[in-house]
C-alpha atoms as an extended CHARMM CRD file, in Angstrom:
* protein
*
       191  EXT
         1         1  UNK       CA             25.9760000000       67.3420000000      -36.9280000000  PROA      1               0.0000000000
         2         2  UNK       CA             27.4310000000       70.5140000000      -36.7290000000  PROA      2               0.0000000000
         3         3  UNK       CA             31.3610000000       71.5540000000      -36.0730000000  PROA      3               0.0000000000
         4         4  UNK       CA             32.6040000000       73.2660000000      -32.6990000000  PROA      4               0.0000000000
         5         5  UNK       CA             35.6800000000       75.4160000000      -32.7190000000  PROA      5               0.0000000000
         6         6  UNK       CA             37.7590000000       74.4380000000      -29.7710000000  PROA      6               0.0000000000
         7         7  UNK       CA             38.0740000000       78.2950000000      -28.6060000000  PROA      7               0.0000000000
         8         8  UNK       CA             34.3790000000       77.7960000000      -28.3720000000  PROA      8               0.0000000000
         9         9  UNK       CA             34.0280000000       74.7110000000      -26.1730000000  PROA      9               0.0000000000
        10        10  UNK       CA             32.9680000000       75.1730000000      -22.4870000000  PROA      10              0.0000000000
        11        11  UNK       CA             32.4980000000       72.2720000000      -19.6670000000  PROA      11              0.0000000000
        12        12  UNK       CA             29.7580000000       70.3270000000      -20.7310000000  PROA      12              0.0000000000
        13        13  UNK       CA             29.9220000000       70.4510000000      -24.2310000000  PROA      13              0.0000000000
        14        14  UNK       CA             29.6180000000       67.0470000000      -25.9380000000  PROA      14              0.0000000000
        15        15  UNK       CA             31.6420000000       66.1600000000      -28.9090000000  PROA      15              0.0000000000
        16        16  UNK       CA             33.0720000000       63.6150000000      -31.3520000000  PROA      16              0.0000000000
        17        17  UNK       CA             36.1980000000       62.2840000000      -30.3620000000  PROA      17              0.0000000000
        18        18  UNK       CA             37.6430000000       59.1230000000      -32.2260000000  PROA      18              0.0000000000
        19        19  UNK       CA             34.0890000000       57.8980000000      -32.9460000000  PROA      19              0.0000000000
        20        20  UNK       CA             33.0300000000       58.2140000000      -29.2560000000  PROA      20              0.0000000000
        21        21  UNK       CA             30.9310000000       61.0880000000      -27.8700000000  PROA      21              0.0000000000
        22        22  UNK       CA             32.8160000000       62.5560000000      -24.8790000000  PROA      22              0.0000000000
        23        23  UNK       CA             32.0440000000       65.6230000000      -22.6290000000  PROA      23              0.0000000000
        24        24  UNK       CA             34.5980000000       68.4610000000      -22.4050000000  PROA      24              0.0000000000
        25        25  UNK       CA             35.2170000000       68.5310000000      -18.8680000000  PROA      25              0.0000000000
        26        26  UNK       CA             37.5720000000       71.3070000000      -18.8520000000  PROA      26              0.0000000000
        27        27  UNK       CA             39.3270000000       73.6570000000      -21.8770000000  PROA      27              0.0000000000
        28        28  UNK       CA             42.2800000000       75.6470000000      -21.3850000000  PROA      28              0.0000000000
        29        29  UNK       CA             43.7630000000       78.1420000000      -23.7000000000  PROA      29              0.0000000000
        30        30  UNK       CA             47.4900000000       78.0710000000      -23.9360000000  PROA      30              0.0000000000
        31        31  UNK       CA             49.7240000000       80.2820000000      -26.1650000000  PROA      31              0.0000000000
        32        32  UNK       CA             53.4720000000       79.5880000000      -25.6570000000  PROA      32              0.0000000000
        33        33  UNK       CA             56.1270000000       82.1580000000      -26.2990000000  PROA      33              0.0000000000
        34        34  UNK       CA             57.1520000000       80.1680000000      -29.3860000000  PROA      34              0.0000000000
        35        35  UNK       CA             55.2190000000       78.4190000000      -31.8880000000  PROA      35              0.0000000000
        36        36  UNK       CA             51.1460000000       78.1140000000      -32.3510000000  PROA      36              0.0000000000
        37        37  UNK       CA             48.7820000000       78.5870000000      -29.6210000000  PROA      37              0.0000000000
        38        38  UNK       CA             46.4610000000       75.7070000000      -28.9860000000  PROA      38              0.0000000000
        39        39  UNK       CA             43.7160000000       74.1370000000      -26.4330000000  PROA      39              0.0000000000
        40        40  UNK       CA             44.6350000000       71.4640000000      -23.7910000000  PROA      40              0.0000000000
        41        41  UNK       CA             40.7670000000       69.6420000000      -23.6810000000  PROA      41              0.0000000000
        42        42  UNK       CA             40.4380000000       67.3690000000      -20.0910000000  PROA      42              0.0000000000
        43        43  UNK       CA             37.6960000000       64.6640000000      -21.5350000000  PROA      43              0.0000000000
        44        44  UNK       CA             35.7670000000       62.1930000000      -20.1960000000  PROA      44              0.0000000000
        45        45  UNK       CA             34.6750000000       59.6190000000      -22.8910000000  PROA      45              0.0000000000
        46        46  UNK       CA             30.9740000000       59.1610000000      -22.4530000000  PROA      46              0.0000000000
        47        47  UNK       CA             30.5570000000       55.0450000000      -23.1960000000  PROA      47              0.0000000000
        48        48  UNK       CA             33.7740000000       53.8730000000      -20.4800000000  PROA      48              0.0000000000
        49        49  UNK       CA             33.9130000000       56.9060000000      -18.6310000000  PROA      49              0.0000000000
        50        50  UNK       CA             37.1660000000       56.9220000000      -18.9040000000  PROA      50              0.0000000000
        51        51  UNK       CA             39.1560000000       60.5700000000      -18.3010000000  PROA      51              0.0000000000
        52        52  UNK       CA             41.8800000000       62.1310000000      -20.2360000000  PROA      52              0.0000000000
        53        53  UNK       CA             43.6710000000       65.1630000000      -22.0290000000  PROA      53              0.0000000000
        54        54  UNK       CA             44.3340000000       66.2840000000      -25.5110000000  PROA      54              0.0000000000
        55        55  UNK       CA             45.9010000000       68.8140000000      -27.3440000000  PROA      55              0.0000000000
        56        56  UNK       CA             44.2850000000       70.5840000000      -29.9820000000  PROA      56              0.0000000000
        57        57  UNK       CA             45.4360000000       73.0630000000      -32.2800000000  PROA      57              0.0000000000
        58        58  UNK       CA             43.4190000000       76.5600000000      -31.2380000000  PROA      58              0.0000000000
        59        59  UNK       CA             40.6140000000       76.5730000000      -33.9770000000  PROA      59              0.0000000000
        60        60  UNK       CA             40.3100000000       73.2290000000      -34.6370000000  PROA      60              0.0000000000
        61        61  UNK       CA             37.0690000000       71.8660000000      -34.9820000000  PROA      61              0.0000000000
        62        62  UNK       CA             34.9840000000       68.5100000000      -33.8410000000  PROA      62              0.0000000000
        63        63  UNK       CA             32.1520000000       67.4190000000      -34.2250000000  PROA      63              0.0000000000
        64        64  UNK       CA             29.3470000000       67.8790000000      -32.0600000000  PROA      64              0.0000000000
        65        65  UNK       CA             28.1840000000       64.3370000000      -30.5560000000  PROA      65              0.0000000000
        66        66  UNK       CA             24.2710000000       63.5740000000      -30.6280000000  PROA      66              0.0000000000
        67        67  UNK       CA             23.5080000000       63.2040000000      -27.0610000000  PROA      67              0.0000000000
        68        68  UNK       CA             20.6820000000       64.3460000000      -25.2610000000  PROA      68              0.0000000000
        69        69  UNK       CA             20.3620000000       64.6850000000      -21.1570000000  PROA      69              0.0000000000
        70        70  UNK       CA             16.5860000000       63.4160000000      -20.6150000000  PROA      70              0.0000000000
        71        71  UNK       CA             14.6710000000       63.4640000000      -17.5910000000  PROA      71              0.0000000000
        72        72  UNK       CA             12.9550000000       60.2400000000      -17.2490000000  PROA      72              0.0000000000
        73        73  UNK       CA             10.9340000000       58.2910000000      -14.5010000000  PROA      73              0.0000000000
        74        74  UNK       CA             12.8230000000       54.8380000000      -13.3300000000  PROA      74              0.0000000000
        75        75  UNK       CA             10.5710000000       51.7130000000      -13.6930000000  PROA      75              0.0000000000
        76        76  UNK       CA             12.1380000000       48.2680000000      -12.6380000000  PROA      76              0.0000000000
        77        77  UNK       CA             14.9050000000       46.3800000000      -12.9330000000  PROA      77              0.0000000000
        78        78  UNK       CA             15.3730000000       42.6940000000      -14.6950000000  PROA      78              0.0000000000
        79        79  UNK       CA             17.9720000000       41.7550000000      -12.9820000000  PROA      79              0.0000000000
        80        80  UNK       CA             20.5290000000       42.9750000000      -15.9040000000  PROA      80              0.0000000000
        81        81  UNK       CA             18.6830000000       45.9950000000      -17.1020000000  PROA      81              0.0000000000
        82        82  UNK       CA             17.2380000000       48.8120000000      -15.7600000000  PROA      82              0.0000000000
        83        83  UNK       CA             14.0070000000       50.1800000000      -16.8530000000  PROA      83              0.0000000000
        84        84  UNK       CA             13.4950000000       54.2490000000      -17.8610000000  PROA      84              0.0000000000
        85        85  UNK       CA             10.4890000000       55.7740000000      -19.2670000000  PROA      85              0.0000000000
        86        86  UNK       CA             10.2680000000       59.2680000000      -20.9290000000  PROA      86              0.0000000000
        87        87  UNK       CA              7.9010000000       61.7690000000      -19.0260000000  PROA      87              0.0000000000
        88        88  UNK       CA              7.4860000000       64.2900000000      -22.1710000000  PROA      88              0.0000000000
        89        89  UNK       CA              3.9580000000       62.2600000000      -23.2070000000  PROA      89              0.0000000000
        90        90  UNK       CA              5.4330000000       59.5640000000      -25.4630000000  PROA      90              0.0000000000
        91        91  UNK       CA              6.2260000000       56.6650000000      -22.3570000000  PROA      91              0.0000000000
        92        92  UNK       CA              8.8640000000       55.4130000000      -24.3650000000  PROA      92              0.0000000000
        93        93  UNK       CA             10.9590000000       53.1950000000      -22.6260000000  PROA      93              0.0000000000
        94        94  UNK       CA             14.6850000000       52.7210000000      -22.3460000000  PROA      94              0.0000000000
        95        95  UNK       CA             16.5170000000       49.7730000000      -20.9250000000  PROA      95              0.0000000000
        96        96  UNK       CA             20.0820000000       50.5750000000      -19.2170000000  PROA      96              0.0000000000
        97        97  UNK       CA             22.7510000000       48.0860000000      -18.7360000000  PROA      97              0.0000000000
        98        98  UNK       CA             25.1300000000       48.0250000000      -15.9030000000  PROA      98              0.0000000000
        99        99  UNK       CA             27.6550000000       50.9150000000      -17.1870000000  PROA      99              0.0000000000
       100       100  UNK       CA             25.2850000000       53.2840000000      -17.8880000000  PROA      100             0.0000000000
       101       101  UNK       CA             23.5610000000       52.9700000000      -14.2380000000  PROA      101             0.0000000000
       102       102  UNK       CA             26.8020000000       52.3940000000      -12.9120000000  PROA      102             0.0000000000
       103       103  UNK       CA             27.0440000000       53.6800000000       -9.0130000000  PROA      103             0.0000000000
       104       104  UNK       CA             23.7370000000       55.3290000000       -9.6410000000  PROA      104             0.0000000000
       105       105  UNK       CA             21.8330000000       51.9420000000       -8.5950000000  PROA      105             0.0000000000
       106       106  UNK       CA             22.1660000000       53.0090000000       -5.0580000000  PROA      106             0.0000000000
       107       107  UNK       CA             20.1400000000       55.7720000000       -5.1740000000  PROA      107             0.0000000000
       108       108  UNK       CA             17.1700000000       54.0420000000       -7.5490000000  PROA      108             0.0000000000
       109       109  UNK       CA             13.7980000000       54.8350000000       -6.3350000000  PROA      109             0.0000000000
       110       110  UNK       CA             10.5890000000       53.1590000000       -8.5030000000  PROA      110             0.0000000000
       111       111  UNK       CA              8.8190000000       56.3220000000      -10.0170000000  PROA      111             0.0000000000
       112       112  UNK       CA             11.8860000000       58.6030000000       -9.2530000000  PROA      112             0.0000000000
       113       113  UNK       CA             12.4870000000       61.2550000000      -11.7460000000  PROA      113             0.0000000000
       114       114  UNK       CA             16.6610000000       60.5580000000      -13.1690000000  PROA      114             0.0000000000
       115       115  UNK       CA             18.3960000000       62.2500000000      -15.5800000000  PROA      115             0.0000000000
       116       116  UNK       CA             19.8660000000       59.6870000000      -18.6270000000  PROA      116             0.0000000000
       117       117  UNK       CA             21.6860000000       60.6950000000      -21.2710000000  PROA      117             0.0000000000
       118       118  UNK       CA             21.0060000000       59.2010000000      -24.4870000000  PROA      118             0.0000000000
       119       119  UNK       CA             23.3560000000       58.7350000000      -27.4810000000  PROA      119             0.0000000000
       120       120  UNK       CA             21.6410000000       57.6060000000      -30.7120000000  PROA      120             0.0000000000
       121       121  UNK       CA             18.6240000000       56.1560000000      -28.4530000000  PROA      121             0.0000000000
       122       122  UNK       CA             20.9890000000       54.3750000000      -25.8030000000  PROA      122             0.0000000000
       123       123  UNK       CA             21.1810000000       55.6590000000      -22.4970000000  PROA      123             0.0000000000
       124       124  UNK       CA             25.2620000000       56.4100000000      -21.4210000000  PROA      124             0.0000000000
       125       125  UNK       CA             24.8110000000       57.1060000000      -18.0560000000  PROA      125             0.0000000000
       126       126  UNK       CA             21.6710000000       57.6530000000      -15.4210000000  PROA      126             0.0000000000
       127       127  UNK       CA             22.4650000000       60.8100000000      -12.8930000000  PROA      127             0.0000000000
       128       128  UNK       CA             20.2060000000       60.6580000000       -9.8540000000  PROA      128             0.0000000000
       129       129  UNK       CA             18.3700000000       63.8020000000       -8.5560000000  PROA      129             0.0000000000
       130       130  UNK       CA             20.7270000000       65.8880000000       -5.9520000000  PROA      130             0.0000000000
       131       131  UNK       CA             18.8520000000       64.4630000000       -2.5230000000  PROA      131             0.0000000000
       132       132  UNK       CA             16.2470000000       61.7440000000       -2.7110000000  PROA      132             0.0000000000
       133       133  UNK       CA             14.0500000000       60.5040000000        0.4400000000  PROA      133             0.0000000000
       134       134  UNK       CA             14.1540000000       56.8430000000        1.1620000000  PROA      134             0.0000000000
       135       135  UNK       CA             13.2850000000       54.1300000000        3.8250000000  PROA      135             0.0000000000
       136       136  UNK       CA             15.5440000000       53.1320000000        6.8430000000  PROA      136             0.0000000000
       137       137  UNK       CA             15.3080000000       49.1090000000        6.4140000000  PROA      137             0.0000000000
       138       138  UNK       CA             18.2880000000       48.5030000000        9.1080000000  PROA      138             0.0000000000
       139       139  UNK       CA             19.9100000000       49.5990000000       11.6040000000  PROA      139             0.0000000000
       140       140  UNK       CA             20.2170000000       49.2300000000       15.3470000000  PROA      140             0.0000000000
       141       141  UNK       CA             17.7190000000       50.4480000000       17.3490000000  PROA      141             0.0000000000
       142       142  UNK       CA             17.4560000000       54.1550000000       19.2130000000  PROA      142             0.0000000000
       143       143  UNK       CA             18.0240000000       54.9640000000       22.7120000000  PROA      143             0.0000000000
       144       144  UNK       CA             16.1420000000       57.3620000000       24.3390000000  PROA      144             0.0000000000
       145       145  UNK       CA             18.2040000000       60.4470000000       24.9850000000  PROA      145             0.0000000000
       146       146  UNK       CA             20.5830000000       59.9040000000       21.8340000000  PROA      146             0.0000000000
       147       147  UNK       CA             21.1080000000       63.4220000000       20.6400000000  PROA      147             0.0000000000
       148       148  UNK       CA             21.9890000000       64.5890000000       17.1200000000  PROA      148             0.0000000000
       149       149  UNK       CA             25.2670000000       65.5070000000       18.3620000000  PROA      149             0.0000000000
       150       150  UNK       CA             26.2010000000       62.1880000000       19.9990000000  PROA      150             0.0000000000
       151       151  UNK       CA             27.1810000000       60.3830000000       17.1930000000  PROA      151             0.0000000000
       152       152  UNK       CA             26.7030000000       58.4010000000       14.3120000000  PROA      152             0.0000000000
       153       153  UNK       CA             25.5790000000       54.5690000000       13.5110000000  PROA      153             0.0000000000
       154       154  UNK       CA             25.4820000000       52.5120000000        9.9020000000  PROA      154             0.0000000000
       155       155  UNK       CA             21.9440000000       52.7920000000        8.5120000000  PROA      155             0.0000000000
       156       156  UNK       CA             20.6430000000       50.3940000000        5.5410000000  PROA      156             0.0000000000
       157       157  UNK       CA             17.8700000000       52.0480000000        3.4790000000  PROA      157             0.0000000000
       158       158  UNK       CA             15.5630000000       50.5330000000        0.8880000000  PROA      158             0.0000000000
       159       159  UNK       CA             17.6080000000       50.5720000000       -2.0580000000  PROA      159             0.0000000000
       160       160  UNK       CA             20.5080000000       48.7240000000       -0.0550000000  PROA      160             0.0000000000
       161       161  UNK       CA             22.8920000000       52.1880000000        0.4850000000  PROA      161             0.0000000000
       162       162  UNK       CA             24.2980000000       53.1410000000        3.4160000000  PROA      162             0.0000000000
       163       163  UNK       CA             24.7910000000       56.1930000000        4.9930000000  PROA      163             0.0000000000
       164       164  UNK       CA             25.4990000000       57.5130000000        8.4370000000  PROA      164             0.0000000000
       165       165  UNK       CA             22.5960000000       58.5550000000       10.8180000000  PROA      165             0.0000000000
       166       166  UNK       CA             22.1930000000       59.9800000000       13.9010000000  PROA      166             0.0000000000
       167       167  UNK       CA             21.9080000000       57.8620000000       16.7740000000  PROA      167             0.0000000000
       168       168  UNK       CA             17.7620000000       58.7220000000       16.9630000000  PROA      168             0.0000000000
       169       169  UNK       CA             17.0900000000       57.5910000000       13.4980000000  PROA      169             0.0000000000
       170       170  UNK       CA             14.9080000000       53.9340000000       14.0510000000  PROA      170             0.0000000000
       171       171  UNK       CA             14.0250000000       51.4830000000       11.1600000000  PROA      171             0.0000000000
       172       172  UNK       CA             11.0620000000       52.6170000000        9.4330000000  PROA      172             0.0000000000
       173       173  UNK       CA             11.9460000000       56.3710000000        9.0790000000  PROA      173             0.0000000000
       174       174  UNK       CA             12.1410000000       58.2160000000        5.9890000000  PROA      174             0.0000000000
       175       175  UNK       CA             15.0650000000       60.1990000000        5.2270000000  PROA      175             0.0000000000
       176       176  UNK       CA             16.6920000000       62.7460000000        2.8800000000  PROA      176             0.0000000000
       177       177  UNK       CA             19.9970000000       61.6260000000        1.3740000000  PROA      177             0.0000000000
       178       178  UNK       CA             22.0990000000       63.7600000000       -1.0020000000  PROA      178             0.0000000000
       179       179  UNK       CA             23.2100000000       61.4840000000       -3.2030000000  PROA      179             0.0000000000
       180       180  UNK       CA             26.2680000000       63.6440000000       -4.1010000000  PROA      180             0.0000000000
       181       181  UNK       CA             27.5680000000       63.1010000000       -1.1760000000  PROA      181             0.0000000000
       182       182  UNK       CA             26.1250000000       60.0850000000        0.1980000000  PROA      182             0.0000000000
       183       183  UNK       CA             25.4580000000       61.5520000000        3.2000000000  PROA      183             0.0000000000
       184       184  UNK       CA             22.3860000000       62.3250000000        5.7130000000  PROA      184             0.0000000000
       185       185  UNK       CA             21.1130000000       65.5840000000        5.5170000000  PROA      185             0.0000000000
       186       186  UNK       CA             17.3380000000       64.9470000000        7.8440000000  PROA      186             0.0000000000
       187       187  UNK       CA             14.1390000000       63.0570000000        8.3780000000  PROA      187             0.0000000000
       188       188  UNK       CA             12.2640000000       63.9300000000        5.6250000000  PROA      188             0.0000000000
       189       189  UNK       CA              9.0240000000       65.8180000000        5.8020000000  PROA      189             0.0000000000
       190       190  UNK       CA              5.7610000000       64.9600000000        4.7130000000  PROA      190             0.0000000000
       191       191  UNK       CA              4.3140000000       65.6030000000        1.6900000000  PROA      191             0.0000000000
């Protein structure tokens, strides 16, 4: 793979870092008064997710990690994997484990579109879209005249998430959830 100077490396970049590929979350440049300047690299190791900072010596290099960000279509889960398949024509399937999916497995929707990011085959994490529309399976039942300024009640939807609704939403609704946030955003519309 090739080498990245640190003066080059931006958020996002993915790199080598004691055998694990790790995303450079943030880089700053500092030159002291005295001495050699150098890079102070926030990183967020890819395979724990853990978060941390090194120094660097400005000009350094690493190497750049193999790791690709893939949209793929979510298939099933086993019970301890969960299924991806690539959407570029080759239906290639992926299996991830409970790390990779991690808090993601909220928001999984059969025939979804996710991004995964793959390192040497493996996915390393599963990102779901920004909002995705799913079922209300629970929650208690609307009142007539409950207004979307009234308040909020604890609604179950169909991948087991909760979110707050509106005090009009009823079971059976479909409704669009940013999954940033975790929070309501409407009733979805029909497509």
């Amino acid at each position: 793979m090739a080498n990245i100077s640190t003066s080059e490396m931006r958020g996002g970049t993915k790199v080598m870092v004691d055998g694990d590929p790790c995303a450079v979350l943030d880089n700053e440049h500092v030159k002291p008064g005295k001495g050699q300047a150098f890079n102070r690299l926030k990183l967020r190791n890819l395979k724990s997710g853990r978060v941390w900072e090194r120094t660097f010596k400005s000009g350094d290099t690493l190497e750049s990690a193999d790791v690709m960000d893939t949209e793929m279509e979510y298939l099933y889960t086993d019970g301890e994997f969960w299924h991806f398949m690539d959407i570029d024509g080759s239906f290639e399937q992926h299996a991830a484990d409970e790390t990779a999916v991690g808090e993601t497995k909220k928001w999984l929707k059969e025939q979804e579109k996710y991004v995964v990011t793959l390192y040497n085959g493996t996915p390393l994490a599963v990102a779901p879209p920004n909002f995705i529309e799913l079922e209300v399976t629970e929650t208690d039942p609307g009142v007539k005249g409950d207004t979307a300024n009234g308040g909020s009640k604890p609604a179950f939807l169909s991948t087991g998430a909760m979110v707050r609704v509106p005090l009009f939403i009823n079971i059976g609704e479909v409704l669009r959830v940013d999954t940033r946030t975790g929070e309501y955003v409407s009733r979805a519309t029909g497509k």
